[in-house]
Short mmCIF file of C-alpha atoms in Angstrom, two decimals:
data_model
loop_
_atom_site.label_atom_id
_atom_site.label_comp_id
_atom_site.label_asym_id
_atom_site.label_seq_id
_atom_site.Cartn_x
_atom_site.Cartn_y
_atom_site.Cartn_z
CA THR A 15 -54.22 29.11 -21.60
CA ASP A 16 -52.99 31.71 -18.33
CA GLY A 17 -49.48 33.46 -19.17
CA GLU A 18 -47.29 36.12 -18.56
CA VAL A 19 -46.52 38.74 -20.90
CA VAL A 20 -43.35 38.63 -22.54
CA GLU A 21 -43.22 41.42 -25.23
CA GLY A 22 -45.98 44.23 -26.26
CA GLU A 23 -48.42 46.45 -24.25
CA SER A 24 -52.33 46.30 -24.22
CA TRP A 25 -54.93 47.06 -21.93
CA ILE A 26 -57.05 43.85 -20.87
CA ASP A 27 -60.72 43.47 -19.66
CA GLU A 28 -60.62 41.34 -16.56
CA SER A 29 -64.08 41.98 -15.46
CA MET A 30 -64.73 38.45 -15.92
CA ILE A 31 -62.36 37.46 -13.07
CA THR A 32 -62.49 40.78 -10.81
CA GLY A 33 -65.97 42.19 -11.52
CA GLU A 34 -64.03 45.71 -12.23
CA PRO A 35 -65.36 47.30 -15.20
CA LEU A 36 -62.03 49.28 -16.28
CA PRO A 37 -59.34 47.61 -18.60
CA VAL A 38 -56.15 46.82 -16.78
CA ALA A 39 -52.73 48.07 -18.09
CA LYS A 40 -50.39 44.86 -19.13
CA ALA A 41 -46.33 45.06 -20.13
CA ALA A 42 -43.58 42.68 -20.21
CA GLY A 43 -43.88 40.88 -16.94
CA ALA A 44 -47.40 41.03 -16.01
CA PRO A 45 -49.64 38.16 -15.97
CA VAL A 46 -52.69 37.41 -18.20
CA THR A 47 -55.46 35.48 -17.39
CA GLY A 48 -57.27 32.86 -20.18
CA GLY A 49 -60.99 34.02 -20.90
CA THR A 50 -59.99 37.83 -20.43
CA VAL A 51 -60.44 40.11 -23.56
CA ASN A 52 -57.64 42.25 -24.92
CA GLN A 53 -58.91 45.62 -25.50
CA THR A 54 -56.33 47.56 -27.69
CA GLY A 55 -52.34 47.19 -28.41
CA ALA A 56 -50.77 43.33 -29.18
CA PHE A 57 -48.38 41.62 -27.05
CA THR A 58 -46.57 38.15 -27.13
CA PHE A 59 -47.27 36.01 -23.90
CA ARG A 60 -45.58 32.85 -22.39
CA ALA A 61 -47.89 30.27 -21.40
CA THR A 62 -47.73 29.42 -17.41
CA ALA A 63 -50.96 27.04 -16.99
CA VAL A 64 -53.11 25.16 -19.29
CA GLY A 65 -56.24 23.34 -18.77
CA GLU A 66 -57.12 22.23 -15.66
CA ALA A 67 -54.35 24.44 -14.04
CA THR A 68 -55.71 27.88 -15.46
CA MET A 69 -57.51 30.27 -13.15
CA LEU A 70 -61.05 30.08 -14.97
CA SER A 71 -60.65 25.80 -14.65
CA GLN A 72 -60.06 26.46 -10.67
CA ILE A 73 -62.73 28.78 -10.08
CA ILE A 74 -65.34 26.34 -11.88
CA ARG A 75 -63.93 23.59 -9.45
CA MET A 76 -64.53 25.65 -6.48
CA VAL A 77 -67.75 26.50 -7.75
CA GLU A 78 -68.76 23.14 -8.56
CA GLU A 79 -67.46 21.67 -5.05
CA ALA A 80 -69.17 24.67 -2.98
CA GLN A 81 -72.36 23.57 -4.74
CA GLY A 82 -72.29 20.07 -4.45
CA GLY A 83 -71.59 20.56 -0.66
CA LYS A 84 -74.11 19.82 2.31
CA LEU A 85 -74.42 22.71 4.61
CA PRO A 86 -75.48 21.62 8.39
CA ILE A 87 -79.02 22.94 7.81
CA GLN A 88 -79.59 20.02 5.33
CA THR A 89 -78.55 17.41 8.14
CA LEU A 90 -81.91 19.12 9.90
CA VAL A 91 -84.01 18.17 6.69
CA ASP A 92 -82.89 15.00 6.37
CA ARG A 93 -83.50 13.97 10.04
CA VAL A 94 -87.00 15.65 9.39
CA THR A 95 -87.28 13.49 6.55
CA LEU A 96 -86.35 10.13 7.96
CA TRP A 97 -89.47 10.49 10.47
CA PHE A 98 -91.80 12.07 7.84
CA VAL A 99 -91.81 9.53 5.25
CA PRO A 100 -92.86 6.55 7.78
CA ALA A 101 -95.31 8.88 9.10
CA VAL A 102 -96.53 9.80 5.67
CA MET A 103 -96.66 5.67 5.14
CA ALA A 104 -98.67 5.08 8.50
CA LEU A 105 -101.19 7.91 7.48
CA SER A 106 -101.69 6.52 4.22
CA VAL A 107 -102.47 3.22 5.71
CA LEU A 108 -104.33 4.92 8.63
CA THR A 109 -106.41 6.56 5.65
CA PHE A 110 -107.12 3.32 3.79
CA ALA A 111 -108.31 1.51 6.85
CA ALA A 112 -110.69 4.23 8.08
CA TRP A 113 -112.17 4.78 4.71
CA LEU A 114 -112.47 0.51 4.29
CA ALA A 115 -114.25 0.39 7.58
CA PHE A 116 -116.24 3.72 7.79
CA GLY A 117 -116.73 5.01 3.90
CA PRO A 118 -119.71 4.42 1.62
CA SER A 119 -119.94 2.12 -0.94
CA PRO A 120 -117.49 1.01 -3.00
CA ALA A 121 -115.69 1.11 0.39
CA LEU A 122 -112.37 -0.44 -1.14
CA THR A 123 -112.38 1.84 -3.91
CA PHE A 124 -112.49 4.85 -1.84
CA ALA A 125 -110.17 3.68 0.51
CA LEU A 126 -107.57 2.83 -2.37
CA VAL A 127 -108.10 6.25 -3.64
CA ASN A 128 -107.67 8.10 -0.61
CA ALA A 129 -104.59 6.33 0.17
CA VAL A 130 -103.06 6.97 -2.79
CA ALA A 131 -103.57 10.65 -3.06
CA VAL A 132 -102.14 10.92 0.78
CA LEU A 133 -98.96 9.23 -0.56
CA ILE A 134 -98.91 11.51 -3.71
CA ILE A 135 -99.44 14.71 -1.92
CA ALA A 136 -97.30 14.37 0.77
CA CYS A 137 -93.95 13.15 -1.63
CA PRO A 138 -90.93 15.53 0.05
CA CYS A 139 -89.63 16.52 -3.33
CA ALA A 140 -89.94 19.95 -2.30
CA MET A 141 -88.20 19.06 0.73
CA GLY A 142 -85.57 17.60 -0.79
CA LEU A 143 -85.04 20.62 -3.26
CA ALA A 144 -85.34 23.38 -0.52
CA THR A 145 -81.66 23.58 0.24
CA PRO A 146 -79.92 22.32 -2.78
CA THR A 147 -81.48 24.50 -5.39
CA SER A 148 -80.62 27.52 -2.87
CA ILE A 149 -76.93 26.87 -2.54
CA MET A 150 -76.51 26.36 -6.12
CA VAL A 151 -78.28 29.70 -7.02
CA GLY A 152 -76.06 31.48 -4.51
CA THR A 153 -73.22 30.34 -5.09
CA GLY A 154 -73.51 31.07 -8.42
CA ARG A 155 -74.55 34.47 -7.95
CA GLY A 156 -71.64 34.95 -5.36
CA ALA A 157 -69.12 34.04 -8.30
CA GLU A 158 -70.77 36.45 -10.84
CA LEU A 159 -70.16 39.09 -7.76
CA GLY A 160 -66.29 37.84 -7.51
CA VAL A 161 -67.32 35.87 -4.10
CA LEU A 162 -66.27 32.22 -4.45
CA PHE A 163 -67.46 29.81 -1.60
CA ARG A 164 -64.68 27.31 -1.55
CA LYS A 165 -66.54 25.30 1.20
CA GLY A 166 -70.25 24.96 1.25
CA GLU A 167 -70.53 25.16 4.97
CA ALA A 168 -69.29 28.76 4.91
CA LEU A 169 -72.52 29.78 3.36
CA GLN A 170 -74.16 29.12 6.14
CA ALA A 171 -71.56 29.77 8.68
CA LEU A 172 -71.08 33.36 7.65
CA GLN A 173 -74.70 34.31 8.34
CA ASP A 174 -73.95 34.34 12.22
CA VAL A 175 -70.81 36.15 12.30
CA MET A 176 -70.38 38.94 14.62
CA ILE A 177 -67.12 40.19 14.03
CA VAL A 178 -64.84 40.66 10.95
CA ALA A 179 -61.31 40.56 11.65
CA LEU A 180 -59.15 42.61 9.17
CA ASP A 181 -55.47 41.93 8.61
CA LYS A 182 -54.16 45.81 7.45
CA THR A 183 -51.33 45.25 5.04
CA GLY A 184 -52.76 44.13 1.61
CA THR A 185 -55.88 43.99 3.10
CA LEU A 186 -57.01 46.99 4.61
CA THR A 187 -54.09 48.88 2.57
CA GLU A 188 -52.52 48.33 -0.82
CA GLY A 189 -49.65 46.55 0.27
CA HIS A 190 -46.70 48.61 -0.80
CA PRO A 191 -45.60 51.97 0.55
CA ARG A 192 -45.66 55.28 -1.61
CA LEU A 193 -44.92 58.49 -1.40
CA THR A 194 -48.26 60.35 0.06
CA ASP A 195 -47.22 63.70 0.46
CA LEU A 196 -44.96 66.18 -0.51
CA THR A 197 -45.20 70.02 0.97
CA LEU A 198 -42.56 72.34 -0.18
CA ALA A 199 -40.92 75.16 1.33
CA PRO A 200 -40.83 78.45 -0.44
CA GLY A 201 -38.69 78.79 -3.09
CA PHE A 202 -38.34 75.26 -4.36
CA ASP A 203 -39.98 73.43 -6.86
CA ARG A 204 -41.47 69.51 -6.73
CA ALA A 205 -39.11 68.07 -9.39
CA THR A 206 -36.14 69.73 -8.47
CA VAL A 207 -36.55 68.32 -4.33
CA LEU A 208 -38.17 64.90 -4.99
CA ALA A 209 -35.17 64.63 -7.98
CA ALA A 210 -32.42 65.19 -5.29
CA VAL A 211 -34.19 63.02 -2.71
CA ALA A 212 -34.76 60.15 -5.07
CA ALA A 213 -31.27 60.37 -6.32
CA VAL A 214 -29.98 60.20 -2.31
CA GLU A 215 -32.30 57.27 -1.20
CA ALA A 216 -31.24 55.45 -4.10
CA ARG A 217 -28.17 54.33 -2.28
CA SER A 218 -30.34 53.46 0.84
CA GLU A 219 -31.51 50.08 1.71
CA HIS A 220 -34.69 51.21 3.87
CA PRO A 221 -38.03 50.20 2.40
CA ILE A 222 -38.81 53.92 2.73
CA ALA A 223 -35.93 54.82 0.13
CA ARG A 224 -37.59 52.51 -2.62
CA ALA A 225 -41.06 54.32 -2.26
CA LEU A 226 -39.44 57.61 -3.17
CA VAL A 227 -37.20 56.48 -5.82
CA GLU A 228 -40.42 54.73 -7.49
CA ALA A 229 -42.15 58.10 -7.11
CA ALA A 230 -39.49 60.08 -9.04
CA ALA A 231 -39.28 57.05 -11.62
CA VAL A 232 -43.59 57.56 -12.13
CA GLU A 233 -43.24 61.32 -12.47
CA GLY A 234 -40.24 60.81 -15.14
CA LEU A 235 -37.92 62.81 -13.48
CA ALA A 236 -34.39 62.87 -14.20
CA VAL A 237 -32.10 61.25 -11.13
CA PRO A 238 -28.61 63.42 -10.92
CA GLU A 239 -25.81 61.74 -10.05
CA VAL A 240 -24.65 61.46 -6.57
CA THR A 241 -21.41 61.24 -4.50
CA ASP A 242 -20.06 61.33 -0.82
CA PHE A 243 -23.20 59.36 0.37
CA ALA A 244 -23.34 58.84 3.85
CA SER A 245 -26.17 57.21 6.24
CA VAL A 246 -26.31 58.44 9.98
CA THR A 247 -27.68 55.90 11.77
CA GLY A 248 -30.79 56.53 13.53
CA PHE A 249 -31.28 60.10 11.85
CA GLY A 250 -31.13 59.95 8.10
CA VAL A 251 -28.92 60.08 4.91
CA THR A 252 -26.91 62.70 3.22
CA ALA A 253 -24.88 63.22 -0.34
CA LYS A 254 -24.04 65.46 -2.89
CA ALA A 255 -26.71 65.30 -5.90
CA GLY A 256 -26.35 67.08 -8.71
CA GLY A 257 -23.46 69.44 -6.94
CA ALA A 258 -26.08 70.29 -4.02
CA THR A 259 -25.82 68.94 -0.62
CA VAL A 260 -28.90 67.03 -0.20
CA ALA A 261 -30.05 65.73 3.73
CA VAL A 262 -33.11 63.53 4.29
CA GLY A 263 -34.38 62.37 7.55
CA ALA A 264 -36.51 62.77 10.50
CA ASP A 265 -36.51 65.97 12.81
CA ARG A 266 -33.91 65.36 15.10
CA TYR A 267 -31.59 64.98 11.92
CA MET A 268 -32.82 68.64 11.06
CA ALA A 269 -32.31 69.70 14.37
CA LYS A 270 -28.86 68.32 14.43
CA LEU A 271 -28.09 70.32 11.04
CA GLY A 272 -29.29 73.28 12.97
CA LEU A 273 -32.77 73.51 10.77
CA ASP A 274 -36.04 74.46 12.20
CA THR A 275 -38.90 72.43 11.51
CA ALA A 276 -41.64 74.85 13.00
CA PRO A 277 -42.64 76.14 9.29
CA PHE A 278 -43.90 72.61 8.93
CA ALA A 279 -45.24 71.58 12.24
CA ALA A 280 -49.38 71.93 11.49
CA ASP A 281 -48.16 69.24 8.13
CA ALA A 282 -46.46 66.65 10.66
CA GLU A 283 -49.12 67.20 12.97
CA ARG A 284 -51.73 65.89 10.42
CA MET A 285 -49.61 63.27 8.70
CA ALA A 286 -48.98 61.62 12.68
CA SER A 287 -52.76 62.32 13.05
CA GLU A 288 -52.93 60.11 9.58
CA ALA A 289 -50.24 57.44 10.47
CA ARG A 290 -47.62 58.83 8.46
CA SER A 291 -44.00 59.43 9.92
CA PRO A 292 -42.95 62.88 8.30
CA LEU A 293 -39.26 62.81 6.77
CA TYR A 294 -37.83 66.19 6.06
CA ALA A 295 -35.39 67.03 3.33
CA ALA A 296 -32.53 69.94 3.07
CA ILE A 297 -30.75 71.39 0.31
CA ASP A 298 -27.75 72.93 0.60
CA GLY A 299 -28.34 73.77 4.05
CA LYS A 300 -31.82 75.14 3.98
CA LEU A 301 -35.04 73.31 4.55
CA ALA A 302 -36.56 72.37 1.50
CA ALA A 303 -39.51 70.26 1.69
CA ILE A 304 -41.54 67.72 4.56
CA LEU A 305 -42.64 64.61 2.97
CA ALA A 306 -44.12 61.11 4.10
CA VAL A 307 -44.47 57.51 2.84
CA ALA A 308 -47.01 55.39 4.25
CA ASP A 309 -48.97 52.17 2.61
CA PRO A 310 -51.90 53.55 1.72
CA VAL A 311 -55.30 52.41 2.44
CA LYS A 312 -57.01 50.64 -0.43
CA GLU A 313 -59.98 53.05 -2.07
CA THR A 314 -62.64 50.25 -1.38
CA THR A 315 -61.80 50.10 2.54
CA PRO A 316 -64.26 53.08 3.84
CA GLN A 317 -66.95 51.94 1.72
CA ALA A 318 -66.32 48.50 3.31
CA ILE A 319 -66.35 49.03 6.71
CA ARG A 320 -69.31 51.12 6.44
CA ALA A 321 -71.15 48.43 4.60
CA LEU A 322 -70.18 45.77 7.81
CA HIS A 323 -71.27 48.09 10.49
CA GLY A 324 -74.13 48.58 8.17
CA LEU A 325 -74.90 44.97 8.53
CA GLY A 326 -74.72 45.26 12.25
CA LEU A 327 -71.12 43.67 12.68
CA LYS A 328 -67.95 44.68 14.77
CA VAL A 329 -64.74 45.35 12.74
CA ALA A 330 -61.41 44.52 14.27
CA MET A 331 -57.99 45.18 13.20
CA VAL A 332 -55.20 42.68 13.48
CA THR A 333 -51.64 44.05 12.94
CA GLY A 334 -48.23 44.11 13.51
CA ASP A 335 -47.57 48.06 13.22
CA ASN A 336 -47.16 49.88 16.12
CA ALA A 337 -50.16 50.83 18.54
CA ARG A 338 -50.08 54.72 17.50
CA THR A 339 -50.23 53.88 13.64
CA ALA A 340 -52.88 51.19 14.18
CA GLU A 341 -55.10 53.35 16.58
CA ALA A 342 -54.78 56.23 14.01
CA ILE A 343 -55.91 54.10 11.25
CA ALA A 344 -58.69 52.60 13.16
CA ARG A 345 -59.88 55.64 14.07
CA ASN A 346 -60.17 57.47 10.75
CA LEU A 347 -61.67 54.30 9.36
CA GLY A 348 -64.12 53.52 12.06
CA ILE A 349 -62.75 50.07 13.25
CA ASP A 350 -64.08 49.09 16.48
CA GLU A 351 -61.21 46.73 18.06
CA VAL A 352 -57.49 47.05 17.35
CA VAL A 353 -55.18 44.49 17.92
CA ALA A 354 -51.56 46.07 17.10
CA GLU A 355 -47.94 44.82 17.32
CA VAL A 356 -48.73 41.11 16.48
CA LEU A 357 -45.98 38.92 15.49
CA PRO A 358 -47.12 36.64 12.72
CA GLU A 359 -47.26 33.46 15.08
CA GLY A 360 -49.32 35.72 17.15
CA LYS A 361 -52.06 35.94 14.86
CA VAL A 362 -53.92 32.94 15.57
CA ALA A 363 -54.09 33.65 19.47
CA ALA A 364 -55.44 37.18 18.59
CA VAL A 365 -58.04 35.43 16.47
CA ARG A 366 -58.71 33.20 19.05
CA ARG A 367 -58.96 36.11 22.04
CA LEU A 368 -61.44 37.72 19.49
CA LYS A 369 -63.57 34.56 18.87
CA GLU A 370 -64.63 35.07 22.57
CA MET A 371 -66.33 38.22 21.82
CA GLY A 372 -68.62 36.20 19.08
CA ARG A 373 -68.79 33.94 16.03
CA LEU A 374 -65.56 35.55 13.80
CA ALA A 375 -64.58 35.72 10.20
CA PHE A 376 -61.04 36.85 9.49
CA VAL A 377 -59.68 38.35 6.41
CA GLY A 378 -56.45 38.26 5.01
CA ASP A 379 -53.89 37.57 2.06
CA GLY A 380 -50.39 36.78 3.08
CA ILE A 381 -48.59 33.46 3.83
CA ASN A 382 -48.68 34.23 7.64
CA ASP A 383 -52.36 34.74 7.36
CA ALA A 384 -52.92 31.32 6.38
CA PRO A 385 -52.76 29.92 10.06
CA ALA A 386 -55.19 32.86 11.22
CA LEU A 387 -57.60 31.91 8.36
CA ALA A 388 -57.66 28.40 9.42
CA GLU A 389 -58.50 29.33 12.80
CA ALA A 390 -61.39 31.55 12.00
CA ASP A 391 -65.01 30.30 12.19
CA VAL A 392 -64.68 31.56 8.51
CA GLY A 393 -61.83 32.33 6.91
CA LEU A 394 -61.81 34.91 3.69
CA ALA A 395 -58.90 35.38 1.57
CA VAL A 396 -58.27 38.22 -0.75
CA GLY A 397 -57.88 36.75 -4.36
CA THR A 398 -54.89 39.06 -5.11
CA GLY A 399 -52.74 37.52 -2.43
CA THR A 400 -50.79 34.06 -1.68
CA ASP A 401 -52.01 30.79 -3.06
CA ILE A 402 -51.33 29.53 0.39
CA ALA A 403 -53.92 32.21 1.95
CA ILE A 404 -56.13 31.04 -0.57
CA GLU A 405 -55.95 27.38 -0.05
CA ALA A 406 -56.22 27.95 3.84
CA ALA A 407 -59.70 30.21 3.47
CA ASP A 408 -63.13 29.10 3.32
CA VAL A 409 -64.10 32.08 0.88
CA VAL A 410 -62.10 33.81 -1.58
CA LEU A 411 -62.47 37.41 -2.91
CA MET A 412 -61.56 37.54 -6.35
CA SER A 413 -61.39 41.21 -7.02
CA GLY A 414 -59.22 42.30 -3.74
CA ARG A 415 -61.77 44.75 -3.26
CA LEU A 416 -62.70 44.57 0.69
CA THR A 417 -66.70 45.17 -0.30
CA GLY A 418 -66.62 41.61 -1.05
CA VAL A 419 -66.71 40.60 2.69
CA SER A 420 -69.88 42.54 2.96
CA ASP A 421 -71.25 41.23 -0.22
CA ALA A 422 -70.17 37.76 0.84
CA ILE A 423 -72.26 37.90 4.24
CA ALA A 424 -75.19 39.89 2.87
CA LEU A 425 -75.60 36.59 0.20
CA SER A 426 -74.84 34.33 2.95
CA LYS A 427 -77.92 35.90 4.86
CA ALA A 428 -80.12 36.03 1.75
CA THR A 429 -79.68 32.61 0.81
CA MET A 430 -80.10 31.20 4.48
CA ARG A 431 -83.44 33.30 4.13
CA ASN A 432 -84.26 31.85 0.82
CA ILE A 433 -83.96 28.31 2.28
CA ARG A 434 -86.00 28.81 5.40
CA GLN A 435 -88.67 30.24 3.40
CA ASN A 436 -88.54 26.63 0.79
CA LEU A 437 -88.25 24.58 4.12
CA PHE A 438 -90.93 26.51 5.49
CA TRP A 439 -93.37 26.11 2.34
CA ALA A 440 -92.61 22.58 1.66
CA PHE A 441 -93.85 21.36 4.98
CA ALA A 442 -96.63 23.64 5.50
CA TYR A 443 -97.66 22.68 2.02
CA ASN A 444 -97.60 18.86 2.85
CA THR A 445 -99.15 19.48 6.36
CA ALA A 446 -102.04 21.20 5.22
CA LEU A 447 -103.12 19.44 2.10
CA ILE A 448 -102.58 16.03 3.51
CA PRO A 449 -105.65 15.71 5.43
CA LEU A 450 -107.32 17.40 2.63
CA ALA A 451 -106.01 14.08 0.51
CA ALA A 452 -107.38 11.90 3.46
CA GLY A 453 -111.00 13.03 2.58
CA VAL A 454 -111.52 15.48 5.77
CA LEU A 455 -113.67 17.76 3.81
CA TRP A 456 -115.87 14.59 2.60
CA PRO A 457 -118.23 14.63 5.76
CA ALA A 458 -119.18 18.21 5.39
CA TYR A 459 -119.14 18.60 1.65
CA GLY A 460 -118.82 15.56 -0.27
CA LEU A 461 -115.42 16.57 -1.40
CA LEU A 462 -112.46 14.29 -2.16
CA LEU A 463 -109.11 15.13 -4.01
CA SER A 464 -107.94 12.70 -6.62
CA PRO A 465 -104.68 11.35 -7.11
CA ALA A 466 -104.20 13.23 -10.25
CA PHE A 467 -104.91 16.56 -8.48
CA ALA A 468 -102.56 15.37 -5.78
CA ALA A 469 -99.89 14.67 -8.46
CA GLY A 470 -100.56 18.10 -9.79
CA ALA A 471 -100.48 19.97 -6.38
CA MET A 472 -97.27 18.10 -5.33
CA ALA A 473 -95.50 19.26 -8.62
CA MET A 474 -96.69 23.05 -8.02
CA SER A 475 -94.81 22.55 -4.68
CA SER A 476 -91.68 21.85 -6.15
CA VAL A 477 -92.03 24.46 -8.97
CA PHE A 478 -92.67 26.93 -6.36
CA VAL A 479 -89.20 26.09 -4.29
CA LEU A 480 -87.44 26.31 -7.40
CA GLY A 481 -88.72 29.79 -8.35
CA ASN A 482 -88.24 31.11 -5.14
CA ALA A 483 -84.61 29.67 -4.86
CA LEU A 484 -83.92 31.63 -8.49
CA ARG A 485 -85.05 34.81 -6.76
CA LEU A 486 -81.68 34.96 -5.31
CA ARG A 487 -80.21 35.50 -9.09
CA ARG A 488 -81.36 38.77 -8.51
CA PHE A 489 -79.22 39.51 -5.40
CA ALA A 490 -77.64 43.09 -5.76
CA PRO A 491 -75.78 44.09 -2.41
CA ARG A 492 -76.18 47.64 -0.73
CA GLN A 493 -73.36 49.69 -2.52
CA GLU A 494 -73.61 52.17 0.23
CA HIS A 495 -74.59 52.32 3.84
CA PRO A 496 -75.01 55.16 6.15
CA ALA A 497 -71.52 56.14 7.94
#
């Protein structure tokens, strides 16, 4: 049963779903997933999904559908098998005729035994098992790593990807702005300045304002009463907070108030290079602090970019941000291509342009990413994103970690390599042993392969294919790649 906490607090082990080992804090309003384990504390929750509607049931269903899918390479195997079986039948008849015409006495016995041995040794069981066994083991291992292949075809398509295009907000970044920098002028303390700034910004409707208010709440600061609030369009806001006059805004607002921002020039330059827009706070006519609010990059993002480069892939970023901010983020992360200032409806066109450079995988999480996920050669949805994005994707990254992209591509390459190994040995095995079963060694060495040994050899080929496929259970993606 999935649900939503209505009362109480606890820590939940969600490693079954996300693969993350650390427990997650849960309080009123937080979602809980059936099958995860309560660590400490107690809580009451309201059921939101039961039976087949639960997340666990959906995961099981997606894995089963992927495991039952037929990859394009299987179609090739089916075509080969379509001709292979009649060819073996013809070889068996030819073997029978040759032994009946030229074999020693009793010729009919030798003809029947060798013809049957050819039929048994050439049984295409191993060929039939080569692809589906690898698919089942590969997709199962992917589920253990938090990578769900919603469509089996994606398992093959990912191996040929040359470019990975990433949405920025919610994919490369955490998806919500927060206070990232607060540098104080001499004579001011953090608690006083942040509480005053949060008090004033609480009256503002700007998205940045909410991040400042949340920062004060996280630090448990008491926010003073605010009076005489005023918003100066294009500059900033001002008000009286706890008896002090507080002004918050851009550098041009400080200049308008007659305050010199030069003491913070180095900090402002650093923030700009990191794609963070600096704000200034003044209290009672004195410059108090420089601060910045930004949507921070996820902790796993730099590692994920290095992993993709380690696989020999180009990485592109598609974002609606202005070009300067996008270029700064791309420069810091080592992203190869940047498509900035893209409206939601323009993401499909951006994906089409990038596809001209090679086979493309697109990674996104929002409703506005769904068309681009469908347009890409392979769409990968971050599992912490919206349902519509997940439905439009071919692969779902349950943990929300961007390293899941490189895990999925590496697993695709390993699975397809495993399938090719299986097919090679299945065909090579049959090709090598058919002449032996037909009696090619009889004239020189007087040796024949009995049907019983032929049956054993045929079974061993299937065992070999199964054993090779099971090696995928030990697949472990590389955790780090050189920068």
